[in-house]
Amino acid sequence: MATKPVVVYGASGYTGRLICEYLREYNVPFVAAGRDAAKLKQSMQENVAGIETADYEIAEVGHDRKELTDLFAGASVVCNTVGPFSVYGPEVVEACLAAGTHYLDTTGEQDWMITCDERYGADFAAAGLLLAPGIAQMYTTGEIAAELCLEKPGLDTLDIAVFWGGSPTIASTLTILVNAATSGAFRLEQNRYEAWDPEAGLYQLVLPGQHELALALPWGGTSHPVWYRRDPRVANVKVLGGVFNRALMNGVPQIVASAVEATKDMNPDDRYAALTATAAQVMNQMPPRENPRLNKSVDSVHASGPLGRAHCVIYGNSNYKQTGLMQAYAAYHLLQQPPRRVGFASGCQAFGHRELLGVLESFGLVREPTVTVER
């Protein structure tokens, strides 16, 4: 049973360590949990700045619903970073529901988002608990930009671009491959999911702040179409994203296509093992700690309606730090007052887009948004 109010599950990973770092800055006691206590201890001591002043404990736990339920009992919030979430998420969500804790994660897997919405959302709402998958820079910062546009009434279409500098982590590389091999990618058209063409390859985008066209992919469809599917203001959502490194972007479709083709006839267990091996060949070590001069982010949203237009750009840095901060702030918030919405909800729906923007600005991770409204 947890003796601290927040559990960070997968705390030894790249994003988990950053969540712990920001929980320390908010003076929130936490449990750093995972499958290997020695690895957790080493990760906390070597990779979490200021850990010697944090109020925390380490918990080794098996990835099993009962073990996780026993650990989560006594806690108020669980921050889950263990992916692929479509593979490992159900046990954690079910344990949170059984233990009576709020659930947050960093996913961008659209199929997992849909599962959370359709399979677990009503049960969490009935229990007065928040189920908020996808609180992360690649999704929530773009959602903040979208919400700033939607402050102008009458806009029903969102065209979202999300870009960042840096390399994917070990876990996110595996997640990309598993997601591509086992599920489709959807945009929202007139409140219905419509599939992206998996054979379309790279898209070219005009990205604010640069002359060169940017290369983009649907990136699994992302979270936004799921969040906005039941929003009466919005009927259409499409999202494209990528990294600024063109060489890396040019290589992603080939890597994914090769992995999908090589594993298409395998049973689920063999396919997952093969995809894990491929991911390890692409990325088998933690990326370095982010440098704001190198690890920049751009979130751009064009919103339109029959008679109106708005455009919002948020320039930022250190996308993984943005993720760690928003996760820690969400937990900090939930320890003090209920969310704006229970059950399945996005970060902005649960905590407010201007509140989350203020948090990111206060830590110097984004600049003031540039919003242009055609009146």
mmCIF file of C-alpha atoms in Angstrom:
data_model
loop_
_atom_site.group_PDB
_atom_site.id
_atom_site.type_symbol
_atom_site.label_atom_id
_atom_site.label_comp_id
_atom_site.label_asym_id
_atom_site.label_seq_id
_atom_site.Cartn_x
_atom_site.Cartn_y
_atom_site.Cartn_z
ATOM 1 C CA MET A 1 0.000 0.000 0.000
ATOM 2 C CA ALA A 2 1.357 3.404 -0.992
ATOM 3 C CA THR A 3 2.166 5.787 1.849
ATOM 4 C CA LYS A 4 2.548 8.742 -0.529
ATOM 5 C CA PRO A 5 -0.305 10.446 -2.425
ATOM 6 C CA VAL A 6 1.162 10.048 -5.929
ATOM 7 C CA VAL A 7 2.537 6.942 -7.641
ATOM 8 C CA VAL A 8 4.761 7.328 -10.707
ATOM 9 C CA TYR A 9 4.603 3.964 -12.443
ATOM 10 C CA GLY A 10 7.575 3.466 -14.753
ATOM 11 C CA ALA A 11 9.600 6.033 -12.829
ATOM 12 C CA SER A 12 12.994 4.818 -14.065
ATOM 13 C CA GLY A 13 12.179 5.717 -17.694
ATOM 14 C CA TYR A 14 13.039 9.009 -19.354
ATOM 15 C CA THR A 15 9.636 10.642 -18.878
ATOM 16 C CA GLY A 16 9.013 9.070 -15.477
ATOM 17 C CA ARG A 17 12.196 10.624 -14.113
ATOM 18 C CA LEU A 18 11.091 14.073 -15.287
ATOM 19 C CA ILE A 19 7.683 13.660 -13.625
ATOM 20 C CA CYS A 20 9.494 12.844 -10.378
ATOM 21 C CA GLU A 21 11.708 15.900 -10.811
ATOM 22 C CA TYR A 22 8.733 18.227 -11.147
ATOM 23 C CA LEU A 23 6.811 16.541 -8.319
ATOM 24 C CA ARG A 24 9.815 17.421 -6.172
ATOM 25 C CA GLU A 25 9.546 21.047 -7.320
ATOM 26 C CA TYR A 26 5.873 21.078 -6.291
ATOM 27 C CA ASN A 27 6.809 19.483 -2.929
ATOM 28 C CA VAL A 28 4.543 16.522 -3.659
ATOM 29 C CA PRO A 29 5.546 13.243 -1.969
ATOM 30 C CA PHE A 30 5.586 10.314 -4.398
ATOM 31 C CA VAL A 31 6.275 6.626 -4.877
ATOM 32 C CA ALA A 32 8.706 5.758 -7.667
ATOM 33 C CA ALA A 33 7.339 2.414 -8.832
ATOM 34 C CA GLY A 34 8.399 -0.193 -11.369
ATOM 35 C CA ARG A 35 9.516 -3.760 -11.850
ATOM 36 C CA ASP A 36 13.141 -3.364 -10.667
ATOM 37 C CA ALA A 37 13.875 -1.671 -7.327
ATOM 38 C CA ALA A 38 17.617 -1.474 -7.959
ATOM 39 C CA LYS A 39 17.082 0.221 -11.314
ATOM 40 C CA LEU A 40 14.611 2.643 -9.759
ATOM 41 C CA LYS A 41 17.019 3.564 -6.971
ATOM 42 C CA GLN A 42 19.866 4.137 -9.411
ATOM 43 C CA SER A 43 17.683 6.174 -11.740
ATOM 44 C CA MET A 44 16.426 8.420 -8.944
ATOM 45 C CA GLN A 45 19.901 9.024 -7.548
ATOM 46 C CA GLU A 46 21.647 9.595 -10.867
ATOM 47 C CA ASN A 47 19.027 11.212 -13.084
ATOM 48 C CA VAL A 48 16.579 13.233 -10.991
ATOM 49 C CA ALA A 49 17.930 16.667 -10.142
ATOM 50 C CA GLY A 50 17.583 17.548 -6.460
ATOM 51 C CA ILE A 51 16.302 14.094 -5.520
ATOM 52 C CA GLU A 52 18.049 14.350 -2.149
ATOM 53 C CA THR A 53 15.443 16.942 -1.130
ATOM 54 C CA ALA A 54 12.426 14.966 -2.380
ATOM 55 C CA ASP A 55 9.974 13.092 -0.177
ATOM 56 C CA TYR A 56 9.734 9.750 -1.939
ATOM 57 C CA GLU A 57 10.010 6.012 -1.624
ATOM 58 C CA ILE A 58 10.726 3.202 -4.059
ATOM 59 C CA ALA A 59 8.342 0.328 -4.719
ATOM 60 C CA GLU A 60 9.017 -2.773 -6.785
ATOM 61 C CA VAL A 61 5.824 -4.168 -8.273
ATOM 62 C CA GLY A 62 4.898 -6.754 -10.865
ATOM 63 C CA HIS A 63 2.758 -5.774 -13.830
ATOM 64 C CA ASP A 64 -0.284 -7.495 -12.434
ATOM 65 C CA ARG A 65 -3.683 -6.022 -11.622
ATOM 66 C CA LYS A 66 -3.746 -7.322 -8.037
ATOM 67 C CA GLU A 67 -0.195 -6.212 -7.233
ATOM 68 C CA LEU A 68 -0.836 -2.812 -8.763
ATOM 69 C CA THR A 69 -4.142 -2.437 -6.908
ATOM 70 C CA ASP A 70 -2.431 -3.248 -3.623
ATOM 71 C CA LEU A 71 0.245 -0.630 -4.347
ATOM 72 C CA PHE A 72 -2.161 2.085 -5.489
ATOM 73 C CA ALA A 73 -4.386 1.684 -2.420
ATOM 74 C CA GLY A 74 -3.700 4.691 -0.225
ATOM 75 C CA ALA A 75 -2.614 6.911 -3.126
ATOM 76 C CA SER A 76 -4.756 9.569 -4.810
ATOM 77 C CA VAL A 77 -3.138 9.821 -8.256
ATOM 78 C CA VAL A 78 -1.227 7.462 -10.545
ATOM 79 C CA CYS A 79 1.010 8.823 -13.318
ATOM 80 C CA ASN A 80 1.566 5.948 -15.734
ATOM 81 C CA THR A 81 4.462 6.016 -18.220
ATOM 82 C CA VAL A 82 4.626 2.292 -19.031
ATOM 83 C CA GLY A 83 3.935 1.727 -22.719
ATOM 84 C CA PRO A 84 2.950 0.665 -25.226
ATOM 85 C CA PHE A 85 -0.240 1.528 -23.398
ATOM 86 C CA SER A 86 -2.424 -0.606 -25.634
ATOM 87 C CA VAL A 87 -0.366 -3.559 -24.356
ATOM 88 C CA TYR A 88 0.289 -2.600 -20.727
ATOM 89 C CA GLY A 89 -2.385 -0.011 -19.968
ATOM 90 C CA PRO A 90 -5.454 -2.119 -19.054
ATOM 91 C CA GLU A 91 -3.977 -3.592 -15.876
ATOM 92 C CA VAL A 92 -2.983 -0.131 -14.632
ATOM 93 C CA VAL A 93 -6.333 1.513 -15.407
ATOM 94 C CA GLU A 94 -8.265 -1.361 -13.839
ATOM 95 C CA ALA A 95 -6.046 -1.231 -10.749
ATOM 96 C CA CYS A 96 -6.670 2.522 -10.429
ATOM 97 C CA LEU A 97 -10.412 1.975 -10.629
ATOM 98 C CA ALA A 98 -10.248 -0.795 -8.035
ATOM 99 C CA ALA A 99 -8.064 1.290 -5.705
ATOM 100 C CA GLY A 100 -10.056 4.500 -6.198
ATOM 101 C CA THR A 101 -7.249 6.615 -7.672
ATOM 102 C CA HIS A 102 -7.168 9.143 -10.502
ATOM 103 C CA TYR A 103 -5.316 7.972 -13.633
ATOM 104 C CA LEU A 104 -2.958 10.020 -15.822
ATOM 105 C CA ASP A 105 -0.679 8.850 -18.614
ATOM 106 C CA THR A 106 1.479 10.163 -21.463
ATOM 107 C CA THR A 107 0.096 8.107 -24.340
ATOM 108 C CA GLY A 108 -0.349 9.165 -27.921
ATOM 109 C CA GLU A 109 -1.754 5.791 -28.999
ATOM 110 C CA GLN A 110 -5.108 6.562 -30.525
ATOM 111 C CA ASP A 111 -6.434 3.035 -30.108
ATOM 112 C CA TRP A 112 -5.657 3.198 -26.381
ATOM 113 C CA MET A 113 -7.361 6.588 -26.136
ATOM 114 C CA ILE A 114 -10.488 5.146 -27.754
ATOM 115 C CA THR A 115 -10.379 2.159 -25.386
ATOM 116 C CA CYS A 116 -10.148 4.475 -22.372
ATOM 117 C CA ASP A 117 -13.075 6.517 -23.672
ATOM 118 C CA GLU A 118 -15.389 3.671 -24.616
ATOM 119 C CA ARG A 119 -14.436 0.923 -22.158
ATOM 120 C CA TYR A 120 -13.462 2.694 -18.940
ATOM 121 C CA GLY A 121 -14.741 6.277 -19.087
ATOM 122 C CA ALA A 122 -18.224 5.653 -17.680
ATOM 123 C CA ASP A 123 -16.916 3.594 -14.756
ATOM 124 C CA PHE A 124 -14.412 6.278 -13.787
ATOM 125 C CA ALA A 125 -17.097 8.956 -14.030
ATOM 126 C CA ALA A 126 -19.427 6.912 -11.812
ATOM 127 C CA ALA A 127 -16.642 6.625 -9.236
ATOM 128 C CA GLY A 128 -15.903 10.370 -9.381
ATOM 129 C CA LEU A 129 -12.420 9.694 -10.735
ATOM 130 C CA LEU A 130 -10.466 11.281 -13.571
ATOM 131 C CA LEU A 131 -9.242 9.132 -16.463
ATOM 132 C CA ALA A 132 -6.862 11.402 -18.394
ATOM 133 C CA PRO A 133 -4.616 9.618 -20.879
ATOM 134 C CA GLY A 134 -2.384 11.645 -23.178
ATOM 135 C CA ILE A 135 -1.239 14.529 -20.964
ATOM 136 C CA ALA A 136 1.985 15.259 -22.830
ATOM 137 C CA GLN A 137 3.593 17.946 -24.962
ATOM 138 C CA MET A 138 2.799 16.292 -28.272
ATOM 139 C CA TYR A 139 -0.904 16.392 -27.482
ATOM 140 C CA THR A 140 -1.767 18.778 -24.643
ATOM 141 C CA THR A 141 0.287 21.770 -25.838
ATOM 142 C CA GLY A 142 -1.435 21.514 -29.216
ATOM 143 C CA GLU A 143 -4.766 21.197 -27.414
ATOM 144 C CA ILE A 144 -4.003 24.433 -25.551
ATOM 145 C CA ALA A 145 -3.407 26.150 -28.915
ATOM 146 C CA ALA A 146 -6.668 24.714 -30.252
ATOM 147 C CA GLU A 147 -8.609 25.927 -27.225
ATOM 148 C CA LEU A 148 -7.191 29.431 -27.609
ATOM 149 C CA CYS A 149 -8.503 29.439 -31.181
ATOM 150 C CA LEU A 150 -11.881 28.099 -30.073
ATOM 151 C CA GLU A 151 -12.344 31.057 -27.764
ATOM 152 C CA LYS A 152 -13.713 32.661 -30.937
ATOM 153 C CA PRO A 153 -17.191 31.146 -31.387
ATOM 154 C CA GLY A 154 -18.242 29.634 -34.691
ATOM 155 C CA LEU A 155 -15.087 27.692 -35.554
ATOM 156 C CA ASP A 156 -15.679 23.985 -36.093
ATOM 157 C CA THR A 157 -12.570 22.696 -37.897
ATOM 158 C CA LEU A 158 -9.102 22.182 -36.399
ATOM 159 C CA ASP A 159 -5.977 21.694 -38.518
ATOM 160 C CA ILE A 160 -3.175 20.903 -36.065
ATOM 161 C CA ALA A 161 0.595 20.617 -36.576
ATOM 162 C CA VAL A 162 2.930 19.459 -33.794
ATOM 163 C CA PHE A 163 6.728 19.555 -34.209
ATOM 164 C CA TRP A 164 9.611 19.049 -31.871
ATOM 165 C CA GLY A 165 13.390 18.761 -31.865
ATOM 166 C CA GLY A 166 15.255 15.758 -30.526
ATOM 167 C CA SER A 167 15.102 11.988 -30.600
ATOM 168 C CA PRO A 168 12.377 9.612 -29.443
ATOM 169 C CA THR A 169 12.978 7.619 -26.284
ATOM 170 C CA ILE A 170 13.373 3.828 -26.227
ATOM 171 C CA ALA A 171 9.762 3.393 -25.116
ATOM 172 C CA SER A 172 8.281 5.810 -27.655
ATOM 173 C CA THR A 173 10.170 4.132 -30.509
ATOM 174 C CA LEU A 174 8.604 0.794 -29.592
ATOM 175 C CA THR A 175 5.218 2.431 -29.192
ATOM 176 C CA ILE A 176 5.408 3.939 -32.694
ATOM 177 C CA LEU A 177 6.117 0.532 -34.237
ATOM 178 C CA VAL A 178 3.493 -1.351 -32.223
ATOM 179 C CA ASN A 179 0.869 1.279 -32.959
ATOM 180 C CA ALA A 180 1.635 1.275 -36.680
ATOM 181 C CA ALA A 181 1.581 -2.515 -36.891
ATOM 182 C CA THR A 182 -1.560 -3.180 -34.894
ATOM 183 C CA SER A 183 -3.958 -0.257 -35.321
ATOM 184 C CA GLY A 184 -5.156 2.402 -37.736
ATOM 185 C CA ALA A 185 -4.863 6.177 -37.545
ATOM 186 C CA PHE A 186 -7.975 8.353 -37.626
ATOM 187 C CA ARG A 187 -8.906 11.966 -38.140
ATOM 188 C CA LEU A 188 -12.320 13.399 -37.344
ATOM 189 C CA GLU A 189 -14.700 14.332 -40.163
ATOM 190 C CA GLN A 190 -18.172 15.530 -39.220
ATOM 191 C CA ASN A 191 -17.780 13.901 -35.806
ATOM 192 C CA ARG A 192 -16.893 10.508 -37.304
ATOM 193 C CA TYR A 193 -13.553 8.743 -37.305
ATOM 194 C CA GLU A 194 -12.080 8.567 -40.811
ATOM 195 C CA ALA A 195 -8.928 6.575 -41.490
ATOM 196 C CA TRP A 196 -5.745 8.138 -42.817
ATOM 197 C CA ASP A 197 -4.328 6.378 -45.860
ATOM 198 C CA PRO A 198 -1.519 4.160 -44.499
ATOM 199 C CA GLU A 199 0.208 4.219 -47.894
ATOM 200 C CA ALA A 200 0.290 8.013 -48.225
ATOM 201 C CA GLY A 201 3.803 8.422 -46.851
ATOM 202 C CA LEU A 202 5.133 11.807 -45.781
ATOM 203 C CA TYR A 203 3.126 15.014 -45.938
ATOM 204 C CA GLN A 204 4.643 18.454 -46.487
ATOM 205 C CA LEU A 205 3.546 21.304 -44.235
ATOM 206 C CA VAL A 206 4.133 25.040 -44.122
ATOM 207 C CA LEU A 207 5.396 25.447 -40.575
ATOM 208 C CA PRO A 208 5.427 28.886 -38.900
ATOM 209 C CA GLY A 209 8.870 30.308 -38.338
ATOM 210 C CA GLN A 210 10.785 28.608 -41.143
ATOM 211 C CA HIS A 211 11.089 28.848 -44.930
ATOM 212 C CA GLU A 212 11.726 25.158 -45.559
ATOM 213 C CA LEU A 213 8.702 22.891 -45.853
ATOM 214 C CA ALA A 214 8.407 20.472 -42.945
ATOM 215 C CA LEU A 215 7.872 16.713 -43.305
ATOM 216 C CA ALA A 216 5.014 15.256 -41.301
ATOM 217 C CA LEU A 217 3.052 12.084 -40.576
ATOM 218 C CA PRO A 218 -0.349 11.416 -38.966
ATOM 219 C CA TRP A 219 1.656 9.877 -36.115
ATOM 220 C CA GLY A 220 -1.003 7.353 -35.222
ATOM 221 C CA GLY A 221 -3.796 9.922 -35.482
ATOM 222 C CA THR A 222 -2.936 11.375 -32.042
ATOM 223 C CA SER A 223 -5.278 12.172 -29.165
ATOM 224 C CA HIS A 224 -7.070 15.239 -30.491
ATOM 225 C CA PRO A 225 -9.717 13.539 -32.675
ATOM 226 C CA VAL A 226 -10.755 11.435 -29.673
ATOM 227 C CA TRP A 227 -10.930 14.365 -27.266
ATOM 228 C CA TYR A 228 -13.014 16.476 -29.633
ATOM 229 C CA ARG A 229 -15.359 13.789 -30.956
ATOM 230 C CA ARG A 230 -18.076 14.714 -28.450
ATOM 231 C CA ASP A 231 -17.318 18.429 -28.314
ATOM 232 C CA PRO A 232 -20.317 20.305 -29.777
ATOM 233 C CA ARG A 233 -18.070 23.121 -30.987
ATOM 234 C CA VAL A 234 -15.927 20.892 -33.216
ATOM 235 C CA ALA A 235 -16.800 18.650 -36.169
ATOM 236 C CA ASN A 236 -13.452 18.131 -37.939
ATOM 237 C CA VAL A 237 -9.953 17.494 -36.598
ATOM 238 C CA LYS A 238 -6.801 16.448 -38.401
ATOM 239 C CA VAL A 239 -3.321 16.312 -36.910
ATOM 240 C CA LEU A 240 0.091 15.955 -38.518
ATOM 241 C CA GLY A 241 3.393 16.016 -36.710
ATOM 242 C CA GLY A 242 7.062 15.258 -36.824
ATOM 243 C CA VAL A 243 10.589 16.177 -35.825
ATOM 244 C CA PHE A 244 12.638 18.972 -37.374
ATOM 245 C CA ASN A 245 15.327 16.458 -38.405
ATOM 246 C CA ARG A 246 14.466 15.768 -42.064
ATOM 247 C CA ALA A 247 16.783 12.769 -42.323
ATOM 248 C CA LEU A 248 15.053 11.119 -39.395
ATOM 249 C CA MET A 249 11.619 11.916 -40.812
ATOM 250 C CA ASN A 250 12.583 10.488 -44.217
ATOM 251 C CA GLY A 251 13.591 7.244 -42.527
ATOM 252 C CA VAL A 252 10.495 6.732 -40.361
ATOM 253 C CA PRO A 253 8.083 5.499 -43.102
ATOM 254 C CA GLN A 254 10.624 2.965 -44.372
ATOM 255 C CA ILE A 255 11.332 1.632 -40.891
ATOM 256 C CA VAL A 256 7.632 1.353 -40.061
ATOM 257 C CA ALA A 257 6.682 -0.194 -43.420
ATOM 258 C CA SER A 258 9.471 -2.752 -43.149
ATOM 259 C CA ALA A 259 8.492 -3.705 -39.606
ATOM 260 C CA VAL A 260 4.801 -3.991 -40.482
ATOM 261 C CA GLU A 261 5.495 -6.134 -43.555
ATOM 262 C CA ALA A 262 7.920 -8.425 -41.702
ATOM 263 C CA THR A 263 5.475 -9.084 -38.843
ATOM 264 C CA LYS A 264 2.087 -9.085 -40.569
ATOM 265 C CA ASP A 265 1.631 -12.881 -40.470
ATOM 266 C CA MET A 266 2.920 -13.423 -36.925
ATOM 267 C CA ASN A 267 0.798 -14.191 -33.896
ATOM 268 C CA PRO A 268 0.492 -11.315 -31.401
ATOM 269 C CA ASP A 269 3.244 -12.497 -29.041
ATOM 270 C CA ASP A 270 5.777 -13.150 -31.801
ATOM 271 C CA ARG A 271 4.883 -9.873 -33.491
ATOM 272 C CA TYR A 272 5.457 -7.916 -30.292
ATOM 273 C CA ALA A 273 8.825 -9.629 -29.749
ATOM 274 C CA ALA A 274 9.883 -8.847 -33.309
ATOM 275 C CA LEU A 275 8.798 -5.226 -33.049
ATOM 276 C CA THR A 276 10.673 -4.904 -29.753
ATOM 277 C CA ALA A 277 13.843 -6.171 -31.451
ATOM 278 C CA THR A 278 13.389 -3.727 -34.339
ATOM 279 C CA ALA A 279 12.814 -0.824 -31.941
ATOM 280 C CA ALA A 280 16.019 -1.713 -30.083
ATOM 281 C CA GLN A 281 17.953 -1.481 -33.343
ATOM 282 C CA VAL A 282 16.538 1.994 -33.973
ATOM 283 C CA MET A 283 16.912 3.349 -30.414
ATOM 284 C CA ASN A 284 18.514 1.365 -27.595
ATOM 285 C CA GLN A 285 19.686 4.076 -25.233
ATOM 286 C CA MET A 286 18.181 6.991 -23.370
ATOM 287 C CA PRO A 287 18.477 10.294 -25.244
ATOM 288 C CA PRO A 288 20.500 12.982 -23.456
ATOM 289 C CA ARG A 289 18.877 15.455 -21.127
ATOM 290 C CA GLU A 290 17.159 18.127 -23.177
ATOM 291 C CA ASN A 291 18.935 21.326 -24.181
ATOM 292 C CA PRO A 292 16.492 24.212 -24.803
ATOM 293 C CA ARG A 293 18.770 25.571 -27.544
ATOM 294 C CA LEU A 294 18.353 22.307 -29.452
ATOM 295 C CA ASN A 295 15.110 20.744 -28.282
ATOM 296 C CA LYS A 296 12.542 23.219 -29.560
ATOM 297 C CA SER A 297 8.839 22.704 -30.129
ATOM 298 C CA VAL A 298 6.198 24.328 -32.333
ATOM 299 C CA ASP A 299 2.466 23.770 -31.963
ATOM 300 C CA SER A 300 0.392 25.402 -34.690
ATOM 301 C CA VAL A 301 -3.396 25.295 -35.022
ATOM 302 C CA HIS A 302 -5.522 26.725 -37.820
ATOM 303 C CA ALA A 303 -9.167 26.842 -36.762
ATOM 304 C CA SER A 304 -11.889 27.660 -39.232
ATOM 305 C CA GLY A 305 -15.636 27.856 -39.597
ATOM 306 C CA PRO A 306 -18.126 28.955 -42.227
ATOM 307 C CA LEU A 307 -17.370 32.635 -41.656
ATOM 308 C CA GLY A 308 -14.341 32.767 -39.369
ATOM 309 C CA ARG A 309 -10.650 31.964 -38.989
ATOM 310 C CA ALA A 310 -8.135 31.854 -36.151
ATOM 311 C CA HIS A 311 -4.513 30.759 -35.954
ATOM 312 C CA CYS A 312 -2.474 30.036 -32.830
ATOM 313 C CA VAL A 313 1.237 29.236 -32.600
ATOM 314 C CA ILE A 314 2.991 28.192 -29.401
ATOM 315 C CA TYR A 315 6.781 28.160 -29.556
ATOM 316 C CA GLY A 316 8.450 26.174 -26.803
ATOM 317 C CA ASN A 317 11.385 24.034 -25.830
ATOM 318 C CA SER A 318 12.140 20.711 -24.158
ATOM 319 C CA ASN A 319 9.074 18.702 -25.076
ATOM 320 C CA TYR A 320 9.769 15.926 -22.552
ATOM 321 C CA LYS A 321 10.136 18.509 -19.791
ATOM 322 C CA GLN A 322 6.790 19.968 -20.855
ATOM 323 C CA THR A 323 5.319 16.500 -20.444
ATOM 324 C CA GLY A 324 6.902 15.914 -17.042
ATOM 325 C CA LEU A 325 5.746 19.297 -15.788
ATOM 326 C CA MET A 326 2.143 18.905 -16.937
ATOM 327 C CA GLN A 327 1.915 15.444 -15.379
ATOM 328 C CA ALA A 328 3.288 16.720 -12.077
ATOM 329 C CA TYR A 329 1.022 19.770 -12.098
ATOM 330 C CA ALA A 330 -2.035 17.606 -12.846
ATOM 331 C CA ALA A 331 -1.218 15.405 -9.847
ATOM 332 C CA TYR A 332 -0.570 18.479 -7.665
ATOM 333 C CA HIS A 333 -3.916 19.951 -8.723
ATOM 334 C CA LEU A 334 -5.826 16.741 -8.021
ATOM 335 C CA LEU A 335 -4.442 16.576 -4.491
ATOM 336 C CA GLN A 336 -6.035 19.937 -3.722
ATOM 337 C CA GLN A 337 -9.322 20.059 -5.621
ATOM 338 C CA PRO A 338 -11.441 17.974 -7.983
ATOM 339 C CA PRO A 339 -10.922 18.230 -11.735
ATOM 340 C CA ARG A 340 -13.344 20.186 -13.896
ATOM 341 C CA ARG A 341 -14.532 16.908 -15.370
ATOM 342 C CA VAL A 342 -14.433 13.321 -14.136
ATOM 343 C CA GLY A 343 -14.355 10.194 -16.257
ATOM 344 C CA PHE A 344 -12.540 10.308 -19.585
ATOM 345 C CA ALA A 345 -11.127 13.793 -20.161
ATOM 346 C CA SER A 346 -8.195 15.598 -21.723
ATOM 347 C CA GLY A 347 -5.773 17.762 -19.807
ATOM 348 C CA CYS A 348 -7.545 20.962 -20.878
ATOM 349 C CA GLN A 349 -10.982 19.542 -20.129
ATOM 350 C CA ALA A 350 -9.854 18.489 -16.658
ATOM 351 C CA PHE A 351 -7.698 21.462 -15.633
ATOM 352 C CA GLY A 352 -8.319 24.337 -18.061
ATOM 353 C CA HIS A 353 -6.238 25.368 -21.064
ATOM 354 C CA ARG A 354 -5.231 28.762 -19.714
ATOM 355 C CA GLU A 355 -4.212 27.211 -16.404
ATOM 356 C CA LEU A 356 -1.954 24.672 -18.149
ATOM 357 C CA LEU A 357 -0.548 27.395 -20.394
ATOM 358 C CA GLY A 358 0.298 29.465 -17.330
ATOM 359 C CA VAL A 359 2.137 26.531 -15.774
ATOM 360 C CA LEU A 360 4.256 25.987 -18.904
ATOM 361 C CA GLU A 361 5.012 29.711 -19.145
ATOM 362 C CA SER A 362 5.929 29.971 -15.471
ATOM 363 C CA PHE A 363 8.647 27.333 -15.908
ATOM 364 C CA GLY A 364 9.969 28.943 -19.110
ATOM 365 C CA LEU A 365 9.007 26.055 -21.383
ATOM 366 C CA VAL A 366 6.757 28.000 -23.784
ATOM 367 C CA ARG A 367 6.512 31.632 -24.791
ATOM 368 C CA GLU A 368 3.314 33.622 -24.945
ATOM 369 C CA PRO A 369 1.174 32.215 -27.782
ATOM 370 C CA THR A 370 0.759 34.152 -31.008
ATOM 371 C CA VAL A 371 -2.967 34.258 -31.764
ATOM 372 C CA THR A 372 -4.363 35.784 -34.958
ATOM 373 C CA VAL A 373 -8.140 36.081 -35.296
ATOM 374 C CA GLU A 374 -9.848 37.186 -38.496
ATOM 375 C CA ARG A 375 -12.906 39.176 -37.543
#
